[in-house]
mmCIF file of C-alpha atoms in Angstrom:
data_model
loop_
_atom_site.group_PDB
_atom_site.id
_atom_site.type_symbol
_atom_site.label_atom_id
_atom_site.label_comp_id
_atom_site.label_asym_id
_atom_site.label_seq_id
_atom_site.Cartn_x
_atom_site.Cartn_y
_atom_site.Cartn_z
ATOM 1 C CA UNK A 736 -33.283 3.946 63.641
ATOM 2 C CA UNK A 737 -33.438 1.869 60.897
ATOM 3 C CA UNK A 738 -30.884 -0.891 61.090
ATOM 4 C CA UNK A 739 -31.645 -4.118 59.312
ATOM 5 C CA UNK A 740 -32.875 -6.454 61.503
ATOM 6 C CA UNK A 741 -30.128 -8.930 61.168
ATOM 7 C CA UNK A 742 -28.024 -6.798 62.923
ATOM 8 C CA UNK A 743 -29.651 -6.839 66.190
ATOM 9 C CA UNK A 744 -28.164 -10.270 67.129
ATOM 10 C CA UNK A 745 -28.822 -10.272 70.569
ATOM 11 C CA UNK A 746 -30.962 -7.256 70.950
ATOM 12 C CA UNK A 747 -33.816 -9.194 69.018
ATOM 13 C CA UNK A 748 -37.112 -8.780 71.059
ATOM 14 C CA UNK A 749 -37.482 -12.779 70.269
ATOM 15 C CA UNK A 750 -34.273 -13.512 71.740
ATOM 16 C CA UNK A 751 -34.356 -11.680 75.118
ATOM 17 C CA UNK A 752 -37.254 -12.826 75.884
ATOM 18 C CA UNK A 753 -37.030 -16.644 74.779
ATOM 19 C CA UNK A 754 -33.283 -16.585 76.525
ATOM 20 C CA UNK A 755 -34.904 -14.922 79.483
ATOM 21 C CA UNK A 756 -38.371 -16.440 80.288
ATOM 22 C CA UNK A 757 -37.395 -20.026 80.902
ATOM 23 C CA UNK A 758 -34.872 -18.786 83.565
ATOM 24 C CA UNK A 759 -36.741 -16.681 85.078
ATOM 25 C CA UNK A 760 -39.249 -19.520 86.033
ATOM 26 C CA UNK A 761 -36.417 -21.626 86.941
ATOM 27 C CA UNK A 762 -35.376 -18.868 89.608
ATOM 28 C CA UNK A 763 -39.563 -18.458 90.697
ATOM 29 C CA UNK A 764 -39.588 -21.994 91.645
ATOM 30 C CA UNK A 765 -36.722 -21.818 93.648
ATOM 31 C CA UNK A 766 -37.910 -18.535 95.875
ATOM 32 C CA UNK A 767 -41.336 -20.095 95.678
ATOM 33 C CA UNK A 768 -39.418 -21.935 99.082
ATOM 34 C CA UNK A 769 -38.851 -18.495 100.454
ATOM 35 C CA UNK A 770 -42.405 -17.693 100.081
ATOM 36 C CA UNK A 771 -43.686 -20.583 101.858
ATOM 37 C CA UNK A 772 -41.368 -20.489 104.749
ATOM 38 C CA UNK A 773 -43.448 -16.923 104.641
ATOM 39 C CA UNK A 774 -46.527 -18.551 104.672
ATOM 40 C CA UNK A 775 -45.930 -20.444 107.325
ATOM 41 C CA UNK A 776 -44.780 -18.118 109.889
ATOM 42 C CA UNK A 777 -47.998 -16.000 109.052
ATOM 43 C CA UNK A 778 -49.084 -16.409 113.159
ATOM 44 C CA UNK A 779 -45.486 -15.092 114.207
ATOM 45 C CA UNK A 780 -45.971 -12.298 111.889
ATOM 46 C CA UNK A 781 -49.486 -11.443 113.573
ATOM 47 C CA UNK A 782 -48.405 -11.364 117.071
ATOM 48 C CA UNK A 783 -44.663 -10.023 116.306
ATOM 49 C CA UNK A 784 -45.442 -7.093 113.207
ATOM 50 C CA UNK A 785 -42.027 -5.536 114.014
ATOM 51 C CA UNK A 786 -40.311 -8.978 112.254
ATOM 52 C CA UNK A 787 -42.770 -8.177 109.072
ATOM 53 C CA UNK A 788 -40.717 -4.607 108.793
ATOM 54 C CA UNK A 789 -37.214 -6.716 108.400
ATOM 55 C CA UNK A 790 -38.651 -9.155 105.774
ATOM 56 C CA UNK A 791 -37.597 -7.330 102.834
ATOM 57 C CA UNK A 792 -34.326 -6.502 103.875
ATOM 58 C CA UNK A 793 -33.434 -9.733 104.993
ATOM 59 C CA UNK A 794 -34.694 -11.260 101.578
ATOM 60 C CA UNK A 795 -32.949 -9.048 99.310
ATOM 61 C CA UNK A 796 -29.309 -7.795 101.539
ATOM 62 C CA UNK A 797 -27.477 -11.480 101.304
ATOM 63 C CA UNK A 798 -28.330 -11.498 97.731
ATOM 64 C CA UNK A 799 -26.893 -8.169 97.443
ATOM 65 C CA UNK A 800 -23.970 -8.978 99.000
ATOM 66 C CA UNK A 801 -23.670 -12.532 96.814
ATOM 67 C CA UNK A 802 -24.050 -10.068 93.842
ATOM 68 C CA UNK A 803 -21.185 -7.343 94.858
ATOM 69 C CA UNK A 804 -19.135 -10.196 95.503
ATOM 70 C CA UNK A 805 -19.731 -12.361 92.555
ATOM 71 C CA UNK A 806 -19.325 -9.281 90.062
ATOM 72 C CA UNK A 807 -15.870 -8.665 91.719
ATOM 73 C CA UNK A 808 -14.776 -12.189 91.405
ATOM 74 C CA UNK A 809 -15.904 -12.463 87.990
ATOM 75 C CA UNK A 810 -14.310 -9.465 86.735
ATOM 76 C CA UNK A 811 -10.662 -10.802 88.702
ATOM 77 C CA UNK A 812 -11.493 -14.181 86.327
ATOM 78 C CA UNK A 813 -11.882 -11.849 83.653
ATOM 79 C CA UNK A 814 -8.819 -10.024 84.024
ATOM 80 C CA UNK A 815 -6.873 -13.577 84.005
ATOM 81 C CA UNK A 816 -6.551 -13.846 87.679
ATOM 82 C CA UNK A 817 -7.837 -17.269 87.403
ATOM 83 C CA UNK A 818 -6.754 -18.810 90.858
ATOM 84 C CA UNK A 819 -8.162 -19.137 94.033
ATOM 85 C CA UNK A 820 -5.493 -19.385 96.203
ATOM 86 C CA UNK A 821 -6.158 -19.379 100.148
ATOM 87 C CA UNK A 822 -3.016 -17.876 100.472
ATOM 88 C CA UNK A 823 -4.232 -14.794 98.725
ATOM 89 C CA UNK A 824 -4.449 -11.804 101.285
ATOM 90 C CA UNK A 825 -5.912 -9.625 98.945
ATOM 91 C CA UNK A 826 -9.251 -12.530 98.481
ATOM 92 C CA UNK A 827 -9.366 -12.432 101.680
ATOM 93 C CA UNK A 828 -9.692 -8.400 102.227
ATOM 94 C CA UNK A 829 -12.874 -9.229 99.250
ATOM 95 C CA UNK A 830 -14.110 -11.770 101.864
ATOM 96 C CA UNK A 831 -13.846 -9.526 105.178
ATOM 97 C CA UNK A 832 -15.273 -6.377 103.748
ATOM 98 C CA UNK A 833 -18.183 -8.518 102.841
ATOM 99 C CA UNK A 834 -18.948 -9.542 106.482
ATOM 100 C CA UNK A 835 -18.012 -6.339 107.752
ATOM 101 C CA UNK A 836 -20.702 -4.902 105.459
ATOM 102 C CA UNK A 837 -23.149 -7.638 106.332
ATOM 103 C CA UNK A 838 -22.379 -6.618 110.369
ATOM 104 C CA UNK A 839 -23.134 -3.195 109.787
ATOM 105 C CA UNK A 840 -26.102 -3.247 107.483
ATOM 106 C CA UNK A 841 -27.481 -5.888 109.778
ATOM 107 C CA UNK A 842 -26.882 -3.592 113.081
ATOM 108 C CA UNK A 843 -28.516 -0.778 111.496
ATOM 109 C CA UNK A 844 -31.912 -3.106 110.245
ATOM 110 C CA UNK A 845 -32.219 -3.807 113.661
ATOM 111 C CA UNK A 846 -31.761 -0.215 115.059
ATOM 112 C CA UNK A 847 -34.732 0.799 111.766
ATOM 113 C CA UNK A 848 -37.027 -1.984 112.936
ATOM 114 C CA UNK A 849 -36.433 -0.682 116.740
ATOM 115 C CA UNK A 850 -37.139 2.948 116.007
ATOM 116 C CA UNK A 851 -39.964 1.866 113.353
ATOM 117 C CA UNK A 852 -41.699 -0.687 115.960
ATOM 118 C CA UNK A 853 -43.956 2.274 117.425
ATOM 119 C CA UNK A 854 -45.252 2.777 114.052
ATOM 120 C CA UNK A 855 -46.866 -0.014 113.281
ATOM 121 C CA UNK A 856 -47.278 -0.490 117.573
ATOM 122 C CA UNK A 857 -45.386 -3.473 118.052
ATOM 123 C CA UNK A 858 -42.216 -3.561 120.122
ATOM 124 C CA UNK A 859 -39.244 -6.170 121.706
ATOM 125 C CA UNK A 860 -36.195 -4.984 123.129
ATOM 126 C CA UNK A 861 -33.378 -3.842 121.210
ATOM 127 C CA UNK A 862 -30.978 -7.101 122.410
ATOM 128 C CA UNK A 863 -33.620 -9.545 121.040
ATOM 129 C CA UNK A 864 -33.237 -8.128 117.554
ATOM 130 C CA UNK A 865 -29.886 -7.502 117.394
ATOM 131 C CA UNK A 866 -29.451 -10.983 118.073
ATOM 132 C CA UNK A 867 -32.062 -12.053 115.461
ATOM 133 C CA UNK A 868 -30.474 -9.567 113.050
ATOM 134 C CA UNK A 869 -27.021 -10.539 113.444
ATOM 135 C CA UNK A 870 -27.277 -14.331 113.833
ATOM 136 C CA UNK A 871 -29.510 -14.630 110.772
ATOM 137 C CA UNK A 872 -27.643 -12.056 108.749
ATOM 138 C CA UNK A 873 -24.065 -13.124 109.545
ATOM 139 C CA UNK A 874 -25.087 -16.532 108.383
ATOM 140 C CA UNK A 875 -26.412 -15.555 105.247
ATOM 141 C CA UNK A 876 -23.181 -13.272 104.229
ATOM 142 C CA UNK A 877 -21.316 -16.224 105.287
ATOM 143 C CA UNK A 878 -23.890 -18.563 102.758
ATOM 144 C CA UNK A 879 -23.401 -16.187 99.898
ATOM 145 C CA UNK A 880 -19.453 -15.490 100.077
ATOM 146 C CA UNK A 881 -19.347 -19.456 99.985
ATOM 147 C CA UNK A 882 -22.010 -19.569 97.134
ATOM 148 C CA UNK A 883 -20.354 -16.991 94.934
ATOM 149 C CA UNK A 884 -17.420 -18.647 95.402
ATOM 150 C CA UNK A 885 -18.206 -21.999 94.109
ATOM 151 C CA UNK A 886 -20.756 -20.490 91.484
ATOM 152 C CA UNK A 887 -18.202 -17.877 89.992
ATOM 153 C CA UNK A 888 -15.506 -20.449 89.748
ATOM 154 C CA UNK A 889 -17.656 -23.508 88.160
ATOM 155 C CA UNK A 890 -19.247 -21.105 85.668
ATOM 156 C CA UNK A 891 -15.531 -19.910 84.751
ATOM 157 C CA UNK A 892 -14.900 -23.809 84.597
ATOM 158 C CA UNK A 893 -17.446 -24.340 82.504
ATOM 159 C CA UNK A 894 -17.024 -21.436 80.027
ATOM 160 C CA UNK A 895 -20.182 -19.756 80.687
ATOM 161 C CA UNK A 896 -20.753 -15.900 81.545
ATOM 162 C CA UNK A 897 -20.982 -15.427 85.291
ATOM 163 C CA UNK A 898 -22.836 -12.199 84.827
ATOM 164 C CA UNK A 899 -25.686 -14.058 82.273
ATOM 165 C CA UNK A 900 -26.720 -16.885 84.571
ATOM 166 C CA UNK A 901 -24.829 -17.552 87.848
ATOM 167 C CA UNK A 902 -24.989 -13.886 89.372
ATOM 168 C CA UNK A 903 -28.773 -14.330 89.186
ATOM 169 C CA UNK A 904 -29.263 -17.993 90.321
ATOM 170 C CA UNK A 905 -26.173 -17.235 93.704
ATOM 171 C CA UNK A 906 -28.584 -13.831 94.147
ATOM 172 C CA UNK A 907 -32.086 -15.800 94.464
ATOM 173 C CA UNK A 908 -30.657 -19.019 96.261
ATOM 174 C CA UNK A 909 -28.951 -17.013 98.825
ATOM 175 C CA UNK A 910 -32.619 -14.997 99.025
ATOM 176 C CA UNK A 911 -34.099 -18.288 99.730
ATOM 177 C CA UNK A 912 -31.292 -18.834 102.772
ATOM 178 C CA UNK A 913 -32.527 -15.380 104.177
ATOM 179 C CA UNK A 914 -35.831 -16.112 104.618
ATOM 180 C CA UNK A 915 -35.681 -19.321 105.935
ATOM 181 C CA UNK A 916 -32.892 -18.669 108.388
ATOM 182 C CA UNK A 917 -34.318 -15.587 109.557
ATOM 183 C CA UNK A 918 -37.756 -17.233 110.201
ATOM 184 C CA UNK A 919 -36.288 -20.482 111.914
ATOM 185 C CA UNK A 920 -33.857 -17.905 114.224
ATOM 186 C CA UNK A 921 -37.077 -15.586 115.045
ATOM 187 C CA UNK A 922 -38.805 -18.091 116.322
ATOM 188 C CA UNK A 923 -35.960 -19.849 118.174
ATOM 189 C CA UNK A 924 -35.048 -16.634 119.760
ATOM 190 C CA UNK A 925 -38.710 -15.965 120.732
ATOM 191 C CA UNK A 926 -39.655 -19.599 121.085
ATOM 192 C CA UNK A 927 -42.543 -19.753 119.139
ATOM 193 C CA UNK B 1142 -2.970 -2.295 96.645
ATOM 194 C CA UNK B 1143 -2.559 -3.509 100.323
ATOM 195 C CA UNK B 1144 -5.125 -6.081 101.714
ATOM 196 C CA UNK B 1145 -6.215 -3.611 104.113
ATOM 197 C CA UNK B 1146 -6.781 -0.723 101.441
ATOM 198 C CA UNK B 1147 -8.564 -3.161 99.138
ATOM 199 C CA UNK B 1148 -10.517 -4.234 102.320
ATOM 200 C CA UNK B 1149 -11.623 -0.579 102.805
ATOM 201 C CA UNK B 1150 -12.464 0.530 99.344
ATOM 202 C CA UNK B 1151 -14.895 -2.033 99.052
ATOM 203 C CA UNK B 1152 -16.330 -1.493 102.265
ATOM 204 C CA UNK B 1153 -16.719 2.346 101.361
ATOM 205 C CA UNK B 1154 -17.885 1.896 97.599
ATOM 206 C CA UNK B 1155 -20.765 -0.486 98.772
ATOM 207 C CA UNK B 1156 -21.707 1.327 102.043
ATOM 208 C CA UNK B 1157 -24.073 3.923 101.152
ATOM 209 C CA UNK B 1158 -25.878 2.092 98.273
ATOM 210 C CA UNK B 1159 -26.891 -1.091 100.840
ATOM 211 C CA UNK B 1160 -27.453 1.845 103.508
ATOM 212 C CA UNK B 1161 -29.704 3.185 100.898
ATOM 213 C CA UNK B 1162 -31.261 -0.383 99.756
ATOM 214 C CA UNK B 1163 -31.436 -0.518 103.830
ATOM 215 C CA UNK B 1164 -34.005 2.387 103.428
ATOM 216 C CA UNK B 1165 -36.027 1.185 100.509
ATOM 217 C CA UNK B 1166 -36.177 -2.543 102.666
ATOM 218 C CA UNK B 1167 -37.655 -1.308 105.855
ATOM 219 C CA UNK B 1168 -40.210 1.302 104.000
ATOM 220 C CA UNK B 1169 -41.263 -1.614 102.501
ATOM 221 C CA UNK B 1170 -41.185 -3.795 105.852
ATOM 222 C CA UNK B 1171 -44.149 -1.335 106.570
ATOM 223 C CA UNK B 1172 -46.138 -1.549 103.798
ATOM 224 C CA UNK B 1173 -45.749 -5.849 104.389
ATOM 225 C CA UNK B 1174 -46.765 -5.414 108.271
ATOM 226 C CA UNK B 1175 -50.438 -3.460 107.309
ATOM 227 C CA UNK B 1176 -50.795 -6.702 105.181
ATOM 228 C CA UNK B 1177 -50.724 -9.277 107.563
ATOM 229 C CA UNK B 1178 -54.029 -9.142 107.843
ATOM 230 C CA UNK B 1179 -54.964 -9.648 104.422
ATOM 231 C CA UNK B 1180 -53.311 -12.793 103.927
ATOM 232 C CA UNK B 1181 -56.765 -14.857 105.830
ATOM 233 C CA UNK B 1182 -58.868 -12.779 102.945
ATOM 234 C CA UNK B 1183 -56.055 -13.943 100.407
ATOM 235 C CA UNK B 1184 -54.372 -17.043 101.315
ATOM 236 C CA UNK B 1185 -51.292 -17.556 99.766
ATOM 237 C CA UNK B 1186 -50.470 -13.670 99.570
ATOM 238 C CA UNK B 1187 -47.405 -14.183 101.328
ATOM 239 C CA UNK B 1188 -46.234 -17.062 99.440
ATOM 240 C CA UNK B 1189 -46.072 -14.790 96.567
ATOM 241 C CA UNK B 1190 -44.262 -11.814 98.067
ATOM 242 C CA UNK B 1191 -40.886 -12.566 98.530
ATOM 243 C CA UNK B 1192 -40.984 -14.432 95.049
ATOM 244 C CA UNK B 1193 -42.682 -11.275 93.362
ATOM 245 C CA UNK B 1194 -39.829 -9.293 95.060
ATOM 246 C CA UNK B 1195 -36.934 -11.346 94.011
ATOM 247 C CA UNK B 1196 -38.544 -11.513 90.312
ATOM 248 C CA UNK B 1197 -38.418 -7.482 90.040
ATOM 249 C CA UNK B 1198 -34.752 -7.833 90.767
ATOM 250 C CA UNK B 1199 -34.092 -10.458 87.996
ATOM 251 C CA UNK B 1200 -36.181 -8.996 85.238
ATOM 252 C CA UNK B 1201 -35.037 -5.959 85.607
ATOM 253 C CA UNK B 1202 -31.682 -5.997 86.832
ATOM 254 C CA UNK B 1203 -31.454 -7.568 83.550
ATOM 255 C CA UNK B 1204 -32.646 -4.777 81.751
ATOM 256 C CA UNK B 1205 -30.486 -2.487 83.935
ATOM 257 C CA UNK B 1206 -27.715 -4.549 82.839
ATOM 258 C CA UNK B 1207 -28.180 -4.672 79.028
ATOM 259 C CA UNK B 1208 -28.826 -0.928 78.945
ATOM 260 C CA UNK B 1209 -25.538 -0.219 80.432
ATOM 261 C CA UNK B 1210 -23.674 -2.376 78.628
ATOM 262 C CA UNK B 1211 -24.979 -1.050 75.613
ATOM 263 C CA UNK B 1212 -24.220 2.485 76.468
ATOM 264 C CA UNK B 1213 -20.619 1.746 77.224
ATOM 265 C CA UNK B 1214 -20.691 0.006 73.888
ATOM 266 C CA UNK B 1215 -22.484 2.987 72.121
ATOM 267 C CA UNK B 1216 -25.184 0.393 70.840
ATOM 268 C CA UNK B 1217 -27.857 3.039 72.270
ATOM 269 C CA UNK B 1218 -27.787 6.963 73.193
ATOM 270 C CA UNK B 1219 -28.818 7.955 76.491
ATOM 271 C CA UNK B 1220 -32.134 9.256 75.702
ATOM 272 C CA UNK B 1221 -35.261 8.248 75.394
ATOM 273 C CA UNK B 1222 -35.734 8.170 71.520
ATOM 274 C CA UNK B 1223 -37.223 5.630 69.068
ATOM 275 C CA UNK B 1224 -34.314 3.111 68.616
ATOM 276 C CA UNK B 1225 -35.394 -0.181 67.585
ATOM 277 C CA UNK B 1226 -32.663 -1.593 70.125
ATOM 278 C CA UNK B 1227 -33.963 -0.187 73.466
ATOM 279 C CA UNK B 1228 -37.602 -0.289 72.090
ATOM 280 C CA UNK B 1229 -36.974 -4.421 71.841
ATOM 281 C CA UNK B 1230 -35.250 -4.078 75.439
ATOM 282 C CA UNK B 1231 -38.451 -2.198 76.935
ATOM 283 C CA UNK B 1232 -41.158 -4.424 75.192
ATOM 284 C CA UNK B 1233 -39.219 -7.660 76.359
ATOM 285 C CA UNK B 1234 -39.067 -6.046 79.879
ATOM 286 C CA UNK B 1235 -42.637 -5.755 79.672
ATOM 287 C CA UNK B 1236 -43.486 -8.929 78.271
ATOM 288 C CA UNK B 1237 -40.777 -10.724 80.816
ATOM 289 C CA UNK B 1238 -42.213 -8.896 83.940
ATOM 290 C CA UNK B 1239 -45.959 -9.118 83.184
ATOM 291 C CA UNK B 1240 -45.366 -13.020 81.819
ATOM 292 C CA UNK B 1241 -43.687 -13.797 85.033
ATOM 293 C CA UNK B 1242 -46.264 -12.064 87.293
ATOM 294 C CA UNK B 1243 -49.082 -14.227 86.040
ATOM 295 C CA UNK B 1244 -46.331 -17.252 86.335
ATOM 296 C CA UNK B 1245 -46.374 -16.755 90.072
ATOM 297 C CA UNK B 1246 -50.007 -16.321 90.887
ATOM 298 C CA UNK B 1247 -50.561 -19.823 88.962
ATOM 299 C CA UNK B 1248 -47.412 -21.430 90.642
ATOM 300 C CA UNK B 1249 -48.303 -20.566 94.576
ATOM 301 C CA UNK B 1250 -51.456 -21.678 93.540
ATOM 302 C CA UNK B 1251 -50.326 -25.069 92.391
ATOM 303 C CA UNK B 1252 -48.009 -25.450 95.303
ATOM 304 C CA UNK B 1253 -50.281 -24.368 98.242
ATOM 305 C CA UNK B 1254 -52.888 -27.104 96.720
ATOM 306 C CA UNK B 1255 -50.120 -29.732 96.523
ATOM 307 C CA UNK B 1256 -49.429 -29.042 100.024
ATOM 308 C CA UNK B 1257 -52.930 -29.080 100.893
ATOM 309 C CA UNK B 1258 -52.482 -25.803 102.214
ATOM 310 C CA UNK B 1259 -55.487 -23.573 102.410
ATOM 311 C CA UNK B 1260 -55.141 -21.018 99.078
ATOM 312 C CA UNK B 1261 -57.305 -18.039 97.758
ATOM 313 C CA UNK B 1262 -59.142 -18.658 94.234
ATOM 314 C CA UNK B 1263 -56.592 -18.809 91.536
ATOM 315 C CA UNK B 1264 -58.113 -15.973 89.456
ATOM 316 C CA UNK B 1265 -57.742 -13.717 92.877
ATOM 317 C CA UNK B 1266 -53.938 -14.777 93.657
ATOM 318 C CA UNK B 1267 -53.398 -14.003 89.199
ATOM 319 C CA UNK B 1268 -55.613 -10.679 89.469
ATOM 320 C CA UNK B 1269 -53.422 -9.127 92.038
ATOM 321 C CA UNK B 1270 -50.012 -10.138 90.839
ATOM 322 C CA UNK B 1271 -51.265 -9.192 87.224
ATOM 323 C CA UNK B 1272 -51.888 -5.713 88.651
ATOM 324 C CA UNK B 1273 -49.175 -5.245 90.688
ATOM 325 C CA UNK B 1274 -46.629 -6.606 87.847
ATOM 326 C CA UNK B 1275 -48.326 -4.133 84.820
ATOM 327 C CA UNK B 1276 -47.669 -1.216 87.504
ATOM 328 C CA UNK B 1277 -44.839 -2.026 88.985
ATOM 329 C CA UNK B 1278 -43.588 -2.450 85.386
ATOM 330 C CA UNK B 1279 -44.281 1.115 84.090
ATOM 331 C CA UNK B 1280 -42.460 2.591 87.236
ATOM 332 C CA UNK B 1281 -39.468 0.693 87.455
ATOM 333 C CA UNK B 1282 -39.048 0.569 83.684
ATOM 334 C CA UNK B 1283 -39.092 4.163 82.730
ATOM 335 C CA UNK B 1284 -37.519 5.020 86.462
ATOM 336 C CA UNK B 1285 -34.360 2.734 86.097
ATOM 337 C CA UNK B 1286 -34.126 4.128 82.339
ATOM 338 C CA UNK B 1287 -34.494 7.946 83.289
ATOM 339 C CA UNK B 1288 -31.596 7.214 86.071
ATOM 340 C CA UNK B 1289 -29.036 5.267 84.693
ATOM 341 C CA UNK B 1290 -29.254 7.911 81.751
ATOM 342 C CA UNK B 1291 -29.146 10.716 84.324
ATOM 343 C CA UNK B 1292 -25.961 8.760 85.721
ATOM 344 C CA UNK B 1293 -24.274 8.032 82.563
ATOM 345 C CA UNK B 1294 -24.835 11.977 81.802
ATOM 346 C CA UNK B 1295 -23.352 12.821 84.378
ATOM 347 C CA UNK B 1296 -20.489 10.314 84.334
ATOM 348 C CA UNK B 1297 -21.339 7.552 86.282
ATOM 349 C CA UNK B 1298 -20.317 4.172 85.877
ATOM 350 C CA UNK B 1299 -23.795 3.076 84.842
ATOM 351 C CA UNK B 1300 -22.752 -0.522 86.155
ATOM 352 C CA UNK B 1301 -22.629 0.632 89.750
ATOM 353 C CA UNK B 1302 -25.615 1.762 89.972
ATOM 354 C CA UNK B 1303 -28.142 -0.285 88.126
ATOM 355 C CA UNK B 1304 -28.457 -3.233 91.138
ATOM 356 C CA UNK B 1305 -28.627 -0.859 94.156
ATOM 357 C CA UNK B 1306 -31.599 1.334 91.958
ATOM 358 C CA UNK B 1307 -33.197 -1.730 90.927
ATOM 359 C CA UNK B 1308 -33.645 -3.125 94.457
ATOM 360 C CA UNK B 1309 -34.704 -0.305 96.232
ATOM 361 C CA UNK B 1310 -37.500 1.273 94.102
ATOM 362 C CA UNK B 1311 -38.513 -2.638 93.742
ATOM 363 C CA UNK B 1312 -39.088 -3.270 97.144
ATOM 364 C CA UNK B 1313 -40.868 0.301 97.101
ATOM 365 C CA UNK B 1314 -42.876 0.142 94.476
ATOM 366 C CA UNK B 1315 -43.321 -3.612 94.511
ATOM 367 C CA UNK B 1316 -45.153 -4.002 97.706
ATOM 368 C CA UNK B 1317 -47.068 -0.329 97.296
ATOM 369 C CA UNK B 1318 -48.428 -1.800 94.139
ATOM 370 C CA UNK B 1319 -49.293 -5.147 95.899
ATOM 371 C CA UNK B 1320 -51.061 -2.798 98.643
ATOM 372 C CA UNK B 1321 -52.839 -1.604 95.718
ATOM 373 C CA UNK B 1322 -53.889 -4.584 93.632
ATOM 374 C CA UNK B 1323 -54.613 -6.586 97.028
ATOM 375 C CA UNK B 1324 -56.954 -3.735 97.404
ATOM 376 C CA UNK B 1325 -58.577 -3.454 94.323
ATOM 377 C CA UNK B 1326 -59.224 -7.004 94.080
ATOM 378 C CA UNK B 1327 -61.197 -7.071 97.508
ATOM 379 C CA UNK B 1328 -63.393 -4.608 96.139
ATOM 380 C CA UNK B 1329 -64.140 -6.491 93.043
ATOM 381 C CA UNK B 1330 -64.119 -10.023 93.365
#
């Protein structure tokens, strides 16, 4: 297609990428955290390779919460519903089909990392990661409903596009509050 | 709508794509686990996973993003044709995701050593992410393209899908490629 290149405005190869780049950084240095907590709990790992097999998950579900979340709260600011009223039941239903989510999603990584343990021949009882899966998920949903909150309503305040620049920066900070709550509750609930 | 019907349309809507992104996570929980023992041959390896992971969600979730916007705006045609808009989208992709790969082998690197941490030779930790991001590039590029197209075909809401699609074959493809490169780079250096 030959459109003049004036045209492209923000489809200019120059202009992703120089809008892009410097945030994406920005967001490396801040899961850079995540990645040492990882690091550090390299011995756990060893002895305990069933917690290696709910890493991922529990990096990347609270963010994927966050994001569902934020996208719906930025699309109500969109449509003009600009308040945030505590009285509001249906906020709330937004809010509680977020945890419910988070307590089933969370029930089922631990019932996957159960019936996956004999694969990669490590093993603990079923009750030791439920709890490890619920405590340190729960708390995460409960981090990113409060982060999208306060992110999709200051970027509204501010006048910039949730769905640019706060969606991504609630999504990796609430990755970063994964990791390192799910490594600090392993290894309380195993004392390590 | 009622608080309780809102309550369970969202919880049905977003079920089965975290059930699926469920899936992708702990397939990818086993490729992690048969690398715990590479990380004394390469330390710092697991400094750079969950940031490698998070970074194929943000460059191209992004990418997912744009594309469906500009197919609900007709800026772009759901195929895969030479228009100078998606060709600029792909190449930034490219340049964004292979950029940023290199970014995080030379940032772990520099953090472990301000720690005082012990950390693998820089030009190992930059080899494998360099790898892994060029491959894991390809995949996910032309895979997230080919789908949401597919979708919006077939009347999807192209929005819906691009996050849950962009997670899961990132964690996939991610950490195979990782395997991969972590591999390749014990063989050569």
């Amino acid at each position: 297609m030959d459109s003049p290149r004036g045209s492209l405005g923000s489809w200019e190869l120059r202009s992703i990428v120089g809008n892009m780049f410097p945030l994406l950084v920005v967001l490396c240095v801040i899961v850079l955290w995540a990645g040492i907590t990882l690091e550090d709990a390299q011995e756990m790992l060893e002895q305990y390779g069933i917690l290696a097999l709910m890493v991922p998950t529990m990096v990347d579900m609270g963010g994927n919460l966050g994001a569902i979340l934020s996208s719906r709260l930025s699309t109500r600011l969109h449509l003009g519903t600009t308040d945030f009223d505590p009285r509001d039941r249906e906020l709330w239903a937004n809010v509680g089909a977020i945890l419910a989510l988070a307590a089933t999603i969370f029930t089922a990584l631990a019932f996957g990392a159960y019936l996956l343990g004999g694969l990669v021949g490590s093993a603990l009882p079923l009750t030791t990661l439920l709890t490890i899966a619920l405590v340190s998920g729960l708390s995460v949903a409960v981090i990113a409903v409060v982060f999208s909150f306060a992110t999709t309503y200051a970027s509204y305040r501010l006048g910039v596009d949730p769905d640019d620049t706060t969606i991504p920066i609630v999504t990796n900070v609430v990755d970063v509050f994964g990791m390192v709550i799910f490594i600090g509750v392993s290894a309380l609930v195993l004392g390590f | 709508m009622s608080a309780r019907e809102e309550f369970w349309s969202i919880y049905r809507e977003a079920l089965p794509i975290l059930l699926v992104a469920l899936g992708g996570g702990l397939f990818a929980g086993i490729v992690l686990e048969g690398m715990v023992g590479s990380v004394e041959r390469f330390p710092g390896l697991f400094v750079m996973i969950p940031v490698f992971l998070a970074t194929r969600g943000n460059v191209y979730g992004a990418l997912g993003g744009r594309i469906s916007s500009g197919l609900h705006q007709g800026l772009i045609e759901p195929t895969f044709e030479r228009d100078e808009r998606l060709v600029n989208a792909v190449a930034a992709s490219f340049i964004n995701g292979i950029g940023i790969s290199v970014v995080i082998g030379v940032l772990t690197w520099l953090a472990l050593l301000i720690l005082g941490w012990e950390v693998a030779a820089l030009y190992e930790l930059v080899a494998i992410m360099l790898i892994a991001g060029v491959l894991t590039s390809v995949v996910l590029i032309f895979g997230l393209l080919a789908l949401i197209f597919a979708g919006f075909e077939s009347g999807y809401d192209p929005d819906n899908l691009v996050g849950p699609i962009v997670t899961t074959l990132g964690d996939i493809f991610g950490m195979l490629f990782m395997l991969f490169a972590i591999g390749l780079v014990e063989v050569l250096a």
